[in-house]
């Protein structure tokens, strides 16, 4: 693993997992998403991971005008690395999801390293009723859903990253996805250094245990040696235990309302910044590490800066 003497904290501001009924603090409109990202950056996040939503119903969409509005607002106000999703919602087709890269030519974007069952239906039983009809339909539909990222999909979308100078953050939901990345690297569809995001605790992906994180790092060490760095997403209540383990191992961590709605058991986070502040505190107090600035993150990851983007 490539080591940085500081910790990169990322923040995933809204995502496509949680729906409006689940938290009044989930940002929905472009302005809400952008302002939450700016506040997260002020709290210490050097990368802000962005999805967009229908501004009236909160349904996940891939509207390029909204992506541009969010990216431009963030870019005008702070120097955090804006990282749009190419994962969109698990229901969306890869060719729809990748459009944001040619549109914004971002420094980074997420790139999902394989298909999984992406189950959200288990969330239904936690809510008696939903504000919008689409919410229970969306969640229940994941019972019969494959979050599609086939080898052909990856052969199609990875050259788009290359053509537009966008660094893919490799979203790895299970051990097999690391071997997919190695295969794509060997074929020249990926290049080192790699930045891998271990996504743990998604229903359909690898379980969120400490042993599984250690195993993922061991496999990545075997496959990629010192040509990769890793960050960790722990879904839900796993966010802080796994984030703390990751940063204690010399890795990095992602927090945010996309992945976790709670600051602590039974208490909804009132903002993304609250989650970032807690991860910063844990990084300093438990791992004894300082937080990387956007400039330090760019230098370490080899990113070219805001001026290299198209927003
Ligand atoms: N939705 C998260 C589980 C993406 O957006 O492309 C992983 C993620 C991937 O953020
Ligand atoms: Zn995402």
PDB file of C-alpha atoms and ligand atoms in Angstrom:
ATOM      1  CA  UNK A   1       0.000   0.000   0.000  1.00  0.00           C
ATOM      2  CA  UNK A   2       1.235   3.521  -0.768  1.00  0.00           C
ATOM      3  CA  UNK A   3       1.454   5.469   2.491  1.00  0.00           C
ATOM      4  CA  UNK A   4       0.610   9.121   3.052  1.00  0.00           C
ATOM      5  CA  UNK A   5       1.597  10.567   6.423  1.00  0.00           C
ATOM      6  CA  UNK A   6      -1.843  12.161   6.663  1.00  0.00           C
ATOM      7  CA  UNK A   7      -5.414  10.871   6.328  1.00  0.00           C
ATOM      8  CA  UNK A   8      -7.742  11.689   3.454  1.00  0.00           C
ATOM      9  CA  UNK A   9     -11.324  12.093   4.662  1.00  0.00           C
ATOM     10  CA  UNK A  10     -13.983  11.946   1.956  1.00  0.00           C
ATOM     11  CA  UNK A  11     -17.623  12.883   2.339  1.00  0.00           C
ATOM     12  CA  UNK A  12     -20.496  11.355   0.373  1.00  0.00           C
ATOM     13  CA  UNK A  13     -23.175  13.978   0.671  1.00  0.00           C
ATOM     14  CA  UNK A  14     -26.479  12.419  -0.421  1.00  0.00           C
ATOM     15  CA  UNK A  15     -26.084   9.264  -2.551  1.00  0.00           C
ATOM     16  CA  UNK A  16     -28.890   7.056  -3.829  1.00  0.00           C
ATOM     17  CA  UNK A  17     -29.348   4.639  -0.949  1.00  0.00           C
ATOM     18  CA  UNK A  18     -31.314   6.727   1.533  1.00  0.00           C
ATOM     19  CA  UNK A  19     -34.661   8.277   0.666  1.00  0.00           C
ATOM     20  CA  UNK A  20     -36.204  11.547   1.952  1.00  0.00           C
ATOM     21  CA  UNK A  21     -38.427   9.892   4.577  1.00  0.00           C
ATOM     22  CA  UNK A  22     -35.398   8.366   6.276  1.00  0.00           C
ATOM     23  CA  UNK A  23     -33.936  11.680   7.388  1.00  0.00           C
ATOM     24  CA  UNK A  24     -35.017  15.338   7.229  1.00  0.00           C
ATOM     25  CA  UNK A  25     -31.311  16.184   6.962  1.00  0.00           C
ATOM     26  CA  UNK A  26     -30.721  14.372   3.655  1.00  0.00           C
ATOM     27  CA  UNK A  27     -29.829  17.051   1.081  1.00  0.00           C
ATOM     28  CA  UNK A  28     -32.119  16.943  -1.976  1.00  0.00           C
ATOM     29  CA  UNK A  29     -31.821  20.095  -4.113  1.00  0.00           C
ATOM     30  CA  UNK A  30     -28.664  21.104  -5.956  1.00  0.00           C
ATOM     31  CA  UNK A  31     -28.208  24.033  -3.600  1.00  0.00           C
ATOM     32  CA  UNK A  32     -28.637  21.819  -0.521  1.00  0.00           C
ATOM     33  CA  UNK A  33     -26.174  19.243  -1.879  1.00  0.00           C
ATOM     34  CA  UNK A  34     -23.604  21.904  -2.744  1.00  0.00           C
ATOM     35  CA  UNK A  35     -23.864  23.724   0.572  1.00  0.00           C
ATOM     36  CA  UNK A  36     -23.606  20.447   2.478  1.00  0.00           C
ATOM     37  CA  UNK A  37     -20.485  19.563   0.470  1.00  0.00           C
ATOM     38  CA  UNK A  38     -18.935  22.972   1.198  1.00  0.00           C
ATOM     39  CA  UNK A  39     -19.636  22.602   4.919  1.00  0.00           C
ATOM     40  CA  UNK A  40     -18.184  19.072   4.844  1.00  0.00           C
ATOM     41  CA  UNK A  41     -15.032  20.461   3.221  1.00  0.00           C
ATOM     42  CA  UNK A  42     -14.802  23.137   5.900  1.00  0.00           C
ATOM     43  CA  UNK A  43     -15.032  20.338   8.487  1.00  0.00           C
ATOM     44  CA  UNK A  44     -12.056  18.536   6.919  1.00  0.00           C
ATOM     45  CA  UNK A  45     -13.222  16.523   3.907  1.00  0.00           C
ATOM     46  CA  UNK A  46     -10.805  16.924   0.989  1.00  0.00           C
ATOM     47  CA  UNK A  47     -12.958  14.891  -1.421  1.00  0.00           C
ATOM     48  CA  UNK A  48     -16.725  15.381  -1.753  1.00  0.00           C
ATOM     49  CA  UNK A  49     -18.616  12.587  -3.523  1.00  0.00           C
ATOM     50  CA  UNK A  50     -21.705  13.833  -5.286  1.00  0.00           C
ATOM     51  CA  UNK A  51     -24.988  12.380  -6.508  1.00  0.00           C
ATOM     52  CA  UNK A  52     -28.003  14.432  -7.611  1.00  0.00           C
ATOM     53  CA  UNK A  53     -31.710  14.024  -7.017  1.00  0.00           C
ATOM     54  CA  UNK A  54     -35.051  15.190  -8.419  1.00  0.00           C
ATOM     55  CA  UNK A  55     -35.374  18.514  -6.614  1.00  0.00           C
ATOM     56  CA  UNK A  56     -39.066  17.961  -5.851  1.00  0.00           C
ATOM     57  CA  UNK A  57     -39.303  14.265  -4.952  1.00  0.00           C
ATOM     58  CA  UNK A  58     -35.707  13.469  -3.968  1.00  0.00           C
ATOM     59  CA  UNK A  59     -35.564  10.537  -6.379  1.00  0.00           C
ATOM     60  CA  UNK A  60     -31.994   9.721  -7.560  1.00  0.00           C
ATOM     61  CA  UNK A  61     -31.401  10.925 -11.145  1.00  0.00           C
ATOM     62  CA  UNK A  62     -28.436  11.690 -13.433  1.00  0.00           C
ATOM     63  CA  UNK A  63     -29.449  15.187 -14.557  1.00  0.00           C
ATOM     64  CA  UNK A  64     -26.291  16.763 -16.003  1.00  0.00           C
ATOM     65  CA  UNK A  65     -27.505  20.322 -15.413  1.00  0.00           C
ATOM     66  CA  UNK A  66     -27.932  19.551 -11.725  1.00  0.00           C
ATOM     67  CA  UNK A  67     -24.491  17.897 -11.573  1.00  0.00           C
ATOM     68  CA  UNK A  68     -23.002  21.004 -13.199  1.00  0.00           C
ATOM     69  CA  UNK A  69     -24.862  23.353 -10.836  1.00  0.00           C
ATOM     70  CA  UNK A  70     -23.612  21.409  -7.806  1.00  0.00           C
ATOM     71  CA  UNK A  71     -20.030  21.144  -9.092  1.00  0.00           C
ATOM     72  CA  UNK A  72     -19.802  24.805 -10.073  1.00  0.00           C
ATOM     73  CA  UNK A  73     -21.215  25.973  -6.739  1.00  0.00           C
ATOM     74  CA  UNK A  74     -18.740  23.836  -4.802  1.00  0.00           C
ATOM     75  CA  UNK A  75     -15.833  24.799  -7.081  1.00  0.00           C
ATOM     76  CA  UNK A  76     -16.588  28.489  -6.659  1.00  0.00           C
ATOM     77  CA  UNK A  77     -16.566  28.248  -2.887  1.00  0.00           C
ATOM     78  CA  UNK A  78     -13.874  25.763  -1.840  1.00  0.00           C
ATOM     79  CA  UNK A  79     -10.940  23.727  -3.139  1.00  0.00           C
ATOM     80  CA  UNK A  80     -12.274  20.294  -2.218  1.00  0.00           C
ATOM     81  CA  UNK A  81     -11.992  17.649  -4.929  1.00  0.00           C
ATOM     82  CA  UNK A  82     -15.440  17.234  -6.499  1.00  0.00           C
ATOM     83  CA  UNK A  83     -16.005  13.550  -7.198  1.00  0.00           C
ATOM     84  CA  UNK A  84     -19.231  12.824  -9.081  1.00  0.00           C
ATOM     85  CA  UNK A  85     -20.679   9.336  -9.029  1.00  0.00           C
ATOM     86  CA  UNK A  86     -20.777   7.106 -12.074  1.00  0.00           C
ATOM     87  CA  UNK A  87     -22.695   4.661  -9.933  1.00  0.00           C
ATOM     88  CA  UNK A  88     -25.831   6.754  -9.887  1.00  0.00           C
ATOM     89  CA  UNK A  89     -28.583   4.572  -8.510  1.00  0.00           C
ATOM     90  CA  UNK A  90     -28.279   0.769  -8.723  1.00  0.00           C
ATOM     91  CA  UNK A  91     -31.296   0.871 -11.033  1.00  0.00           C
ATOM     92  CA  UNK A  92     -29.563   2.986 -13.691  1.00  0.00           C
ATOM     93  CA  UNK A  93     -27.787   1.718 -16.839  1.00  0.00           C
ATOM     94  CA  UNK A  94     -23.994   2.221 -17.023  1.00  0.00           C
ATOM     95  CA  UNK A  95     -24.206   4.277 -20.229  1.00  0.00           C
ATOM     96  CA  UNK A  96     -26.513   6.726 -18.424  1.00  0.00           C
ATOM     97  CA  UNK A  97     -24.313   6.846 -15.343  1.00  0.00           C
ATOM     98  CA  UNK A  98     -21.031   7.594 -17.153  1.00  0.00           C
ATOM     99  CA  UNK A  99     -22.336  10.765 -18.896  1.00  0.00           C
ATOM    100  CA  UNK A 100     -21.223  13.001 -16.039  1.00  0.00           C
ATOM    101  CA  UNK A 101     -17.520  12.378 -16.851  1.00  0.00           C
ATOM    102  CA  UNK A 102     -17.502  13.877 -20.390  1.00  0.00           C
ATOM    103  CA  UNK A 103     -19.811  16.634 -19.135  1.00  0.00           C
ATOM    104  CA  UNK A 104     -17.728  17.855 -16.181  1.00  0.00           C
ATOM    105  CA  UNK A 105     -14.309  16.285 -16.851  1.00  0.00           C
ATOM    106  CA  UNK A 106     -13.874  15.980 -13.056  1.00  0.00           C
ATOM    107  CA  UNK A 107     -10.525  15.258 -11.419  1.00  0.00           C
ATOM    108  CA  UNK A 108     -12.017  12.075  -9.955  1.00  0.00           C
ATOM    109  CA  UNK A 109     -15.207  10.040 -10.255  1.00  0.00           C
ATOM    110  CA  UNK A 110     -16.324   6.791  -8.698  1.00  0.00           C
ATOM    111  CA  UNK A 111     -15.978   3.651 -10.830  1.00  0.00           C
ATOM    112  CA  UNK A 112     -17.679   0.460  -9.673  1.00  0.00           C
ATOM    113  CA  UNK A 113     -15.466  -2.584 -10.106  1.00  0.00           C
ATOM    114  CA  UNK A 114     -18.138  -5.251 -10.473  1.00  0.00           C
ATOM    115  CA  UNK A 115     -21.780  -6.234 -10.295  1.00  0.00           C
ATOM    116  CA  UNK A 116     -23.540  -7.101  -7.063  1.00  0.00           C
ATOM    117  CA  UNK A 117     -27.006  -7.619  -5.708  1.00  0.00           C
ATOM    118  CA  UNK A 118     -27.651  -4.235  -4.098  1.00  0.00           C
ATOM    119  CA  UNK A 119     -30.363  -4.873  -1.526  1.00  0.00           C
ATOM    120  CA  UNK A 120     -32.154  -1.932   0.099  1.00  0.00           C
ATOM    121  CA  UNK A 121     -35.552  -3.655   0.587  1.00  0.00           C
ATOM    122  CA  UNK A 122     -34.582  -4.567   4.153  1.00  0.00           C
ATOM    123  CA  UNK A 123     -34.942  -0.856   4.996  1.00  0.00           C
ATOM    124  CA  UNK A 124     -38.700  -0.964   4.277  1.00  0.00           C
ATOM    125  CA  UNK A 125     -39.591  -2.522   7.626  1.00  0.00           C
ATOM    126  CA  UNK A 126     -38.049   0.425   9.502  1.00  0.00           C
ATOM    127  CA  UNK A 127     -40.697   2.915   8.273  1.00  0.00           C
ATOM    128  CA  UNK A 128     -44.480   2.768   8.662  1.00  0.00           C
ATOM    129  CA  UNK A 129     -45.142   5.092   5.733  1.00  0.00           C
ATOM    130  CA  UNK A 130     -43.249   7.100   3.131  1.00  0.00           C
ATOM    131  CA  UNK A 131     -43.618  10.688   1.985  1.00  0.00           C
ATOM    132  CA  UNK A 132     -43.363   9.748  -1.705  1.00  0.00           C
ATOM    133  CA  UNK A 133     -44.762   6.732  -3.568  1.00  0.00           C
ATOM    134  CA  UNK A 134     -41.457   6.159  -5.348  1.00  0.00           C
ATOM    135  CA  UNK A 135     -39.645   5.425  -2.081  1.00  0.00           C
ATOM    136  CA  UNK A 136     -41.167   2.027  -1.179  1.00  0.00           C
ATOM    137  CA  UNK A 137     -41.282   1.058  -4.863  1.00  0.00           C
ATOM    138  CA  UNK A 138     -37.555   1.870  -5.211  1.00  0.00           C
ATOM    139  CA  UNK A 139     -36.572   0.016  -2.054  1.00  0.00           C
ATOM    140  CA  UNK A 140     -38.750  -3.045  -2.760  1.00  0.00           C
ATOM    141  CA  UNK A 141     -37.470  -3.173  -6.350  1.00  0.00           C
ATOM    142  CA  UNK A 142     -33.963  -3.914  -5.082  1.00  0.00           C
ATOM    143  CA  UNK A 143     -35.175  -7.418  -4.132  1.00  0.00           C
ATOM    144  CA  UNK A 144     -34.872  -8.296  -7.815  1.00  0.00           C
ATOM    145  CA  UNK A 145     -32.008  -6.001  -8.833  1.00  0.00           C
ATOM    146  CA  UNK A 146     -28.445  -6.458 -10.007  1.00  0.00           C
ATOM    147  CA  UNK A 147     -26.240  -3.354  -9.732  1.00  0.00           C
ATOM    148  CA  UNK A 148     -24.727  -3.918 -13.170  1.00  0.00           C
ATOM    149  CA  UNK A 149     -21.010  -3.431 -13.830  1.00  0.00           C
ATOM    150  CA  UNK A 150     -20.044  -6.204 -16.270  1.00  0.00           C
ATOM    151  CA  UNK A 151     -16.609  -6.555 -17.858  1.00  0.00           C
ATOM    152  CA  UNK A 152     -18.095  -5.149 -21.065  1.00  0.00           C
ATOM    153  CA  UNK A 153     -19.514  -2.196 -19.147  1.00  0.00           C
ATOM    154  CA  UNK A 154     -16.074  -1.559 -17.651  1.00  0.00           C
ATOM    155  CA  UNK A 155     -14.394  -1.905 -21.072  1.00  0.00           C
ATOM    156  CA  UNK A 156     -16.794   0.817 -22.247  1.00  0.00           C
ATOM    157  CA  UNK A 157     -16.591   3.248 -19.338  1.00  0.00           C
ATOM    158  CA  UNK A 158     -12.910   3.091 -18.350  1.00  0.00           C
ATOM    159  CA  UNK A 159     -11.695   4.625 -21.653  1.00  0.00           C
ATOM    160  CA  UNK A 160     -14.089   7.519 -20.968  1.00  0.00           C
ATOM    161  CA  UNK A 161     -12.204   8.213 -17.728  1.00  0.00           C
ATOM    162  CA  UNK A 162      -8.922   8.067 -19.666  1.00  0.00           C
ATOM    163  CA  UNK A 163     -10.192  10.313 -22.487  1.00  0.00           C
ATOM    164  CA  UNK A 164     -11.292  13.021 -20.059  1.00  0.00           C
ATOM    165  CA  UNK A 165      -8.386  12.897 -17.608  1.00  0.00           C
ATOM    166  CA  UNK A 166     -10.565  11.663 -14.757  1.00  0.00           C
ATOM    167  CA  UNK A 167      -9.045   9.430 -12.082  1.00  0.00           C
ATOM    168  CA  UNK A 168     -11.356   6.497 -11.259  1.00  0.00           C
ATOM    169  CA  UNK A 169     -11.892   5.788  -7.574  1.00  0.00           C
ATOM    170  CA  UNK A 170     -12.346   2.005  -7.670  1.00  0.00           C
ATOM    171  CA  UNK A 171     -15.448   1.042  -5.673  1.00  0.00           C
ATOM    172  CA  UNK A 172     -14.878  -2.496  -4.422  1.00  0.00           C
ATOM    173  CA  UNK A 173     -17.850  -4.238  -2.818  1.00  0.00           C
ATOM    174  CA  UNK A 174     -16.293  -7.693  -2.428  1.00  0.00           C
ATOM    175  CA  UNK A 175     -12.965  -9.511  -2.728  1.00  0.00           C
ATOM    176  CA  UNK A 176     -13.663 -10.606  -6.309  1.00  0.00           C
ATOM    177  CA  UNK A 177     -13.803  -6.977  -7.414  1.00  0.00           C
ATOM    178  CA  UNK A 178     -10.094  -6.667  -6.519  1.00  0.00           C
ATOM    179  CA  UNK A 179      -9.321  -9.437  -9.008  1.00  0.00           C
ATOM    180  CA  UNK A 180     -11.479  -7.623 -11.567  1.00  0.00           C
ATOM    181  CA  UNK A 181      -9.321  -4.519 -11.021  1.00  0.00           C
ATOM    182  CA  UNK A 182      -6.127  -6.570 -11.445  1.00  0.00           C
ATOM    183  CA  UNK A 183      -7.486  -8.019 -14.699  1.00  0.00           C
ATOM    184  CA  UNK A 184      -8.349  -4.531 -15.985  1.00  0.00           C
ATOM    185  CA  UNK A 185      -4.927  -3.245 -14.904  1.00  0.00           C
ATOM    186  CA  UNK A 186      -3.191  -6.096 -16.743  1.00  0.00           C
ATOM    187  CA  UNK A 187      -5.193  -5.211 -19.879  1.00  0.00           C
ATOM    188  CA  UNK A 188      -4.188  -1.556 -19.663  1.00  0.00           C
ATOM    189  CA  UNK A 189      -7.726  -0.359 -18.910  1.00  0.00           C
ATOM    190  CA  UNK A 190      -6.535   0.885 -15.508  1.00  0.00           C
ATOM    191  CA  UNK A 191      -3.236   2.456 -14.541  1.00  0.00           C
ATOM    192  CA  UNK A 192      -1.381   2.762 -11.260  1.00  0.00           C
ATOM    193  CA  UNK A 193      -1.407   4.313  -8.763  1.00  0.00           C
ATOM    194  CA  UNK A 194      -4.839   2.963  -7.924  1.00  0.00           C
ATOM    195  CA  UNK A 195      -7.163   4.534  -5.354  1.00  0.00           C
ATOM    196  CA  UNK A 196      -9.481   1.832  -4.024  1.00  0.00           C
ATOM    197  CA  UNK A 197     -12.610   2.416  -1.933  1.00  0.00           C
ATOM    198  CA  UNK A 198     -13.591  -0.683   0.047  1.00  0.00           C
ATOM    199  CA  UNK A 199     -17.384  -0.507   0.277  1.00  0.00           C
ATOM    200  CA  UNK A 200     -18.358  -2.704   3.217  1.00  0.00           C
ATOM    201  CA  UNK A 201     -21.694  -3.688   4.667  1.00  0.00           C
ATOM    202  CA  UNK A 202     -23.903  -3.266   1.593  1.00  0.00           C
ATOM    203  CA  UNK A 203     -26.555  -6.017   1.506  1.00  0.00           C
ATOM    204  CA  UNK A 204     -25.204  -8.057  -1.408  1.00  0.00           C
ATOM    205  CA  UNK A 205     -21.533  -7.177  -0.858  1.00  0.00           C
ATOM    206  CA  UNK A 206     -18.833  -8.120   1.650  1.00  0.00           C
ATOM    207  CA  UNK A 207     -19.762  -7.998   5.334  1.00  0.00           C
ATOM    208  CA  UNK A 208     -18.526  -5.101   7.434  1.00  0.00           C
ATOM    209  CA  UNK A 209     -16.192  -6.969   9.780  1.00  0.00           C
ATOM    210  CA  UNK A 210     -12.717  -6.009  10.949  1.00  0.00           C
ATOM    211  CA  UNK A 211     -11.391  -9.345   9.641  1.00  0.00           C
ATOM    212  CA  UNK A 212     -12.886  -8.673   6.202  1.00  0.00           C
ATOM    213  CA  UNK A 213     -11.171  -5.279   6.031  1.00  0.00           C
ATOM    214  CA  UNK A 214      -7.857  -6.852   6.984  1.00  0.00           C
ATOM    215  CA  UNK A 215      -8.430  -9.531   4.329  1.00  0.00           C
ATOM    216  CA  UNK A 216      -9.262  -6.963   1.641  1.00  0.00           C
ATOM    217  CA  UNK A 217      -6.040  -5.099   2.443  1.00  0.00           C
ATOM    218  CA  UNK A 218      -4.043  -8.362   2.394  1.00  0.00           C
ATOM    219  CA  UNK A 219      -5.426  -9.265  -1.051  1.00  0.00           C
ATOM    220  CA  UNK A 220      -4.838  -5.720  -2.358  1.00  0.00           C
ATOM    221  CA  UNK A 221      -1.263  -5.851  -1.015  1.00  0.00           C
ATOM    222  CA  UNK A 222      -0.720  -9.141  -2.863  1.00  0.00           C
ATOM    223  CA  UNK A 223      -2.214  -7.860  -6.120  1.00  0.00           C
ATOM    224  CA  UNK A 224      -0.995  -4.266  -6.191  1.00  0.00           C
ATOM    225  CA  UNK A 225       1.921  -3.960  -3.758  1.00  0.00           C
ATOM    226  CA  UNK A 226       2.804  -0.316  -3.166  1.00  0.00           C
ATOM    227  CA  UNK A 227       0.910   0.938  -6.214  1.00  0.00           C
ATOM    228  CA  UNK A 228      -2.432   1.461  -4.450  1.00  0.00           C
ATOM    229  CA  UNK A 229      -4.069   3.344  -1.624  1.00  0.00           C
ATOM    230  CA  UNK A 230      -7.330   2.440   0.048  1.00  0.00           C
ATOM    231  CA  UNK A 231     -10.202   4.183   1.749  1.00  0.00           C
ATOM    232  CA  UNK A 232     -13.133   2.544   3.497  1.00  0.00           C
ATOM    233  CA  UNK A 233     -16.871   3.068   3.474  1.00  0.00           C
ATOM    234  CA  UNK A 234     -18.629   1.312   6.326  1.00  0.00           C
ATOM    235  CA  UNK A 235     -22.352   1.286   5.618  1.00  0.00           C
ATOM    236  CA  UNK A 236     -24.614   2.504   8.416  1.00  0.00           C
ATOM    237  CA  UNK A 237     -23.428   1.783  11.943  1.00  0.00           C
ATOM    238  CA  UNK A 238     -20.202   0.350  10.545  1.00  0.00           C
ATOM    239  CA  UNK A 239     -19.049   3.758   9.339  1.00  0.00           C
ATOM    240  CA  UNK A 240     -16.987   4.833  12.317  1.00  0.00           C
ATOM    241  CA  UNK A 241     -15.628   1.465  13.542  1.00  0.00           C
ATOM    242  CA  UNK A 242     -14.358   0.566  10.051  1.00  0.00           C
ATOM    243  CA  UNK A 243     -13.289   4.123   9.269  1.00  0.00           C
ATOM    244  CA  UNK A 244     -11.237   4.181  12.465  1.00  0.00           C
ATOM    245  CA  UNK A 245      -9.691   0.785  11.719  1.00  0.00           C
ATOM    246  CA  UNK A 246      -8.857   1.947   8.199  1.00  0.00           C
ATOM    247  CA  UNK A 247      -7.112   5.144   9.249  1.00  0.00           C
ATOM    248  CA  UNK A 248      -5.252   3.245  11.993  1.00  0.00           C
ATOM    249  CA  UNK A 249      -3.914   0.948   9.237  1.00  0.00           C
ATOM    250  CA  UNK A 250      -2.648   3.908   7.200  1.00  0.00           C
ATOM    251  CA  UNK A 251      -5.690   3.953   4.965  1.00  0.00           C
ATOM    252  CA  UNK A 252      -8.321   6.636   4.498  1.00  0.00           C
ATOM    253  CA  UNK A 253     -12.023   6.949   5.254  1.00  0.00           C
ATOM    254  CA  UNK A 254     -15.285   8.080   3.727  1.00  0.00           C
ATOM    255  CA  UNK A 255     -18.238   9.294   5.765  1.00  0.00           C
ATOM    256  CA  UNK A 256     -21.479  11.022   4.864  1.00  0.00           C
ATOM    257  CA  UNK A 257     -25.242  10.751   4.628  1.00  0.00           C
ATOM    258  CA  UNK A 258     -24.996   8.655   1.471  1.00  0.00           C
ATOM    259  CA  UNK A 259     -23.667   5.788   3.572  1.00  0.00           C
ATOM    260  CA  UNK A 260     -24.867   6.486   7.125  1.00  0.00           C
ATOM    261  CA  UNK A 261     -27.634   8.656   8.585  1.00  0.00           C
ATOM    262  CA  UNK A 262     -26.671   8.398  12.255  1.00  0.00           C
ATOM    263  CA  UNK A 263     -24.114  10.306  14.324  1.00  0.00           C
ATOM    264  CA  UNK A 264     -24.512   7.682  17.028  1.00  0.00           C
ATOM    265  CA  UNK A 265     -27.025   4.959  17.877  1.00  0.00           C
ATOM    266  CA  UNK A 266     -30.531   6.434  17.759  1.00  0.00           C
ATOM    267  CA  UNK A 267     -29.419   9.977  16.876  1.00  0.00           C
ATOM    268  CA  UNK A 268     -29.726  11.202  13.303  1.00  0.00           C
ATOM    269  CA  UNK A 269     -26.791  13.245  12.050  1.00  0.00           C
ATOM    270  CA  UNK A 270     -28.033  16.770  11.389  1.00  0.00           C
ATOM    271  CA  UNK A 271     -25.472  17.350   8.639  1.00  0.00           C
ATOM    272  CA  UNK A 272     -22.671  15.759   6.683  1.00  0.00           C
ATOM    273  CA  UNK A 273     -20.277  18.095   8.486  1.00  0.00           C
ATOM    274  CA  UNK A 274     -21.200  16.454  11.796  1.00  0.00           C
ATOM    275  CA  UNK A 275     -20.099  13.089  10.422  1.00  0.00           C
ATOM    276  CA  UNK A 276     -16.870  14.557   9.023  1.00  0.00           C
ATOM    277  CA  UNK A 277     -16.094  16.274  12.343  1.00  0.00           C
ATOM    278  CA  UNK A 278     -16.504  12.957  14.174  1.00  0.00           C
ATOM    279  CA  UNK A 279     -14.229  11.127  11.693  1.00  0.00           C
ATOM    280  CA  UNK A 280     -11.632  13.906  12.001  1.00  0.00           C
ATOM    281  CA  UNK A 281     -11.797  13.616  15.809  1.00  0.00           C
ATOM    282  CA  UNK A 282     -11.417   9.832  15.710  1.00  0.00           C
ATOM    283  CA  UNK A 283      -8.521  10.080  13.239  1.00  0.00           C
ATOM    284  CA  UNK A 284      -6.665  12.505  15.487  1.00  0.00           C
ATOM    285  CA  UNK A 285      -7.518  10.949  18.853  1.00  0.00           C
ATOM    286  CA  UNK A 286      -7.423   7.226  18.039  1.00  0.00           C
ATOM    287  CA  UNK A 287      -5.031   6.968  15.093  1.00  0.00           C
ATOM    288  CA  UNK A 288      -2.943  10.013  16.040  1.00  0.00           C
ATOM    289  CA  UNK A 289      -2.942  11.191  12.418  1.00  0.00           C
ATOM    290  CA  UNK A 290      -3.558  14.597  10.890  1.00  0.00           C
ATOM    291  CA  UNK A 291      -6.020  15.295   8.084  1.00  0.00           C
ATOM    292  CA  UNK A 292      -4.820  15.869   4.505  1.00  0.00           C
ATOM    293  CA  UNK A 293      -5.803  19.138   2.849  1.00  0.00           C
ATOM    294  CA  UNK A 294      -7.205  19.132  -0.691  1.00  0.00           C
ATOM    295  CA  UNK A 295      -3.800  20.301  -1.951  1.00  0.00           C
ATOM    296  CA  UNK A 296      -2.008  17.458  -0.137  1.00  0.00           C
ATOM    297  CA  UNK A 297      -4.612  14.998  -1.416  1.00  0.00           C
ATOM    298  CA  UNK A 298      -4.173  16.196  -5.008  1.00  0.00           C
ATOM    299  CA  UNK A 299      -0.405  15.943  -4.781  1.00  0.00           C
ATOM    300  CA  UNK A 300      -0.598  12.427  -3.337  1.00  0.00           C
ATOM    301  CA  UNK A 301      -3.169  11.150  -5.840  1.00  0.00           C
ATOM    302  CA  UNK A 302      -1.588  12.972  -8.774  1.00  0.00           C
ATOM    303  CA  UNK A 303      -4.638  15.127  -9.529  1.00  0.00           C
ATOM    304  CA  UNK A 304      -4.296  18.258 -11.645  1.00  0.00           C
ATOM    305  CA  UNK A 305      -6.581  20.652  -9.764  1.00  0.00           C
ATOM    306  CA  UNK A 306      -9.869  22.421 -10.370  1.00  0.00           C
ATOM    307  CA  UNK A 307      -8.481  24.159 -13.468  1.00  0.00           C
ATOM    308  CA  UNK A 308      -8.280  20.783 -15.215  1.00  0.00           C
ATOM    309  CA  UNK A 309     -12.032  20.283 -14.920  1.00  0.00           C
ATOM    310  CA  UNK A 310     -14.824  21.556 -17.144  1.00  0.00           C
ATOM    311  CA  UNK A 311     -16.824  23.315 -14.440  1.00  0.00           C
TER     312      UNK A 311
HETATM  313  N1  LIG B   1     -23.217   4.072  -3.067  1.00  0.00           N
HETATM  314  C1  LIG B   1     -22.070   3.644  -2.274  1.00  0.00           C
HETATM  315  C2  LIG B   1     -22.372   2.347  -1.602  1.00  0.00           C
HETATM  316  C3  LIG B   1     -20.915   5.263  -6.481  1.00  0.00           C
HETATM  317  O1  LIG B   1     -21.678   6.185  -6.154  1.00  0.00           O
HETATM  318  O2  LIG B   1     -20.468   5.120  -7.632  1.00  0.00           O
HETATM  319  C4  LIG B   1     -20.843   3.477  -3.149  1.00  0.00           C
HETATM  320  C5  LIG B   1     -20.722   4.599  -4.100  1.00  0.00           C
HETATM  321  C6  LIG B   1     -20.506   4.205  -5.516  1.00  0.00           C
HETATM  322  O3  LIG B   1     -20.809   5.750  -3.734  1.00  0.00           O
HETATM  323 ZN1  LIG B   2     -22.108   7.174  -4.445  1.00  0.00          ZN
END
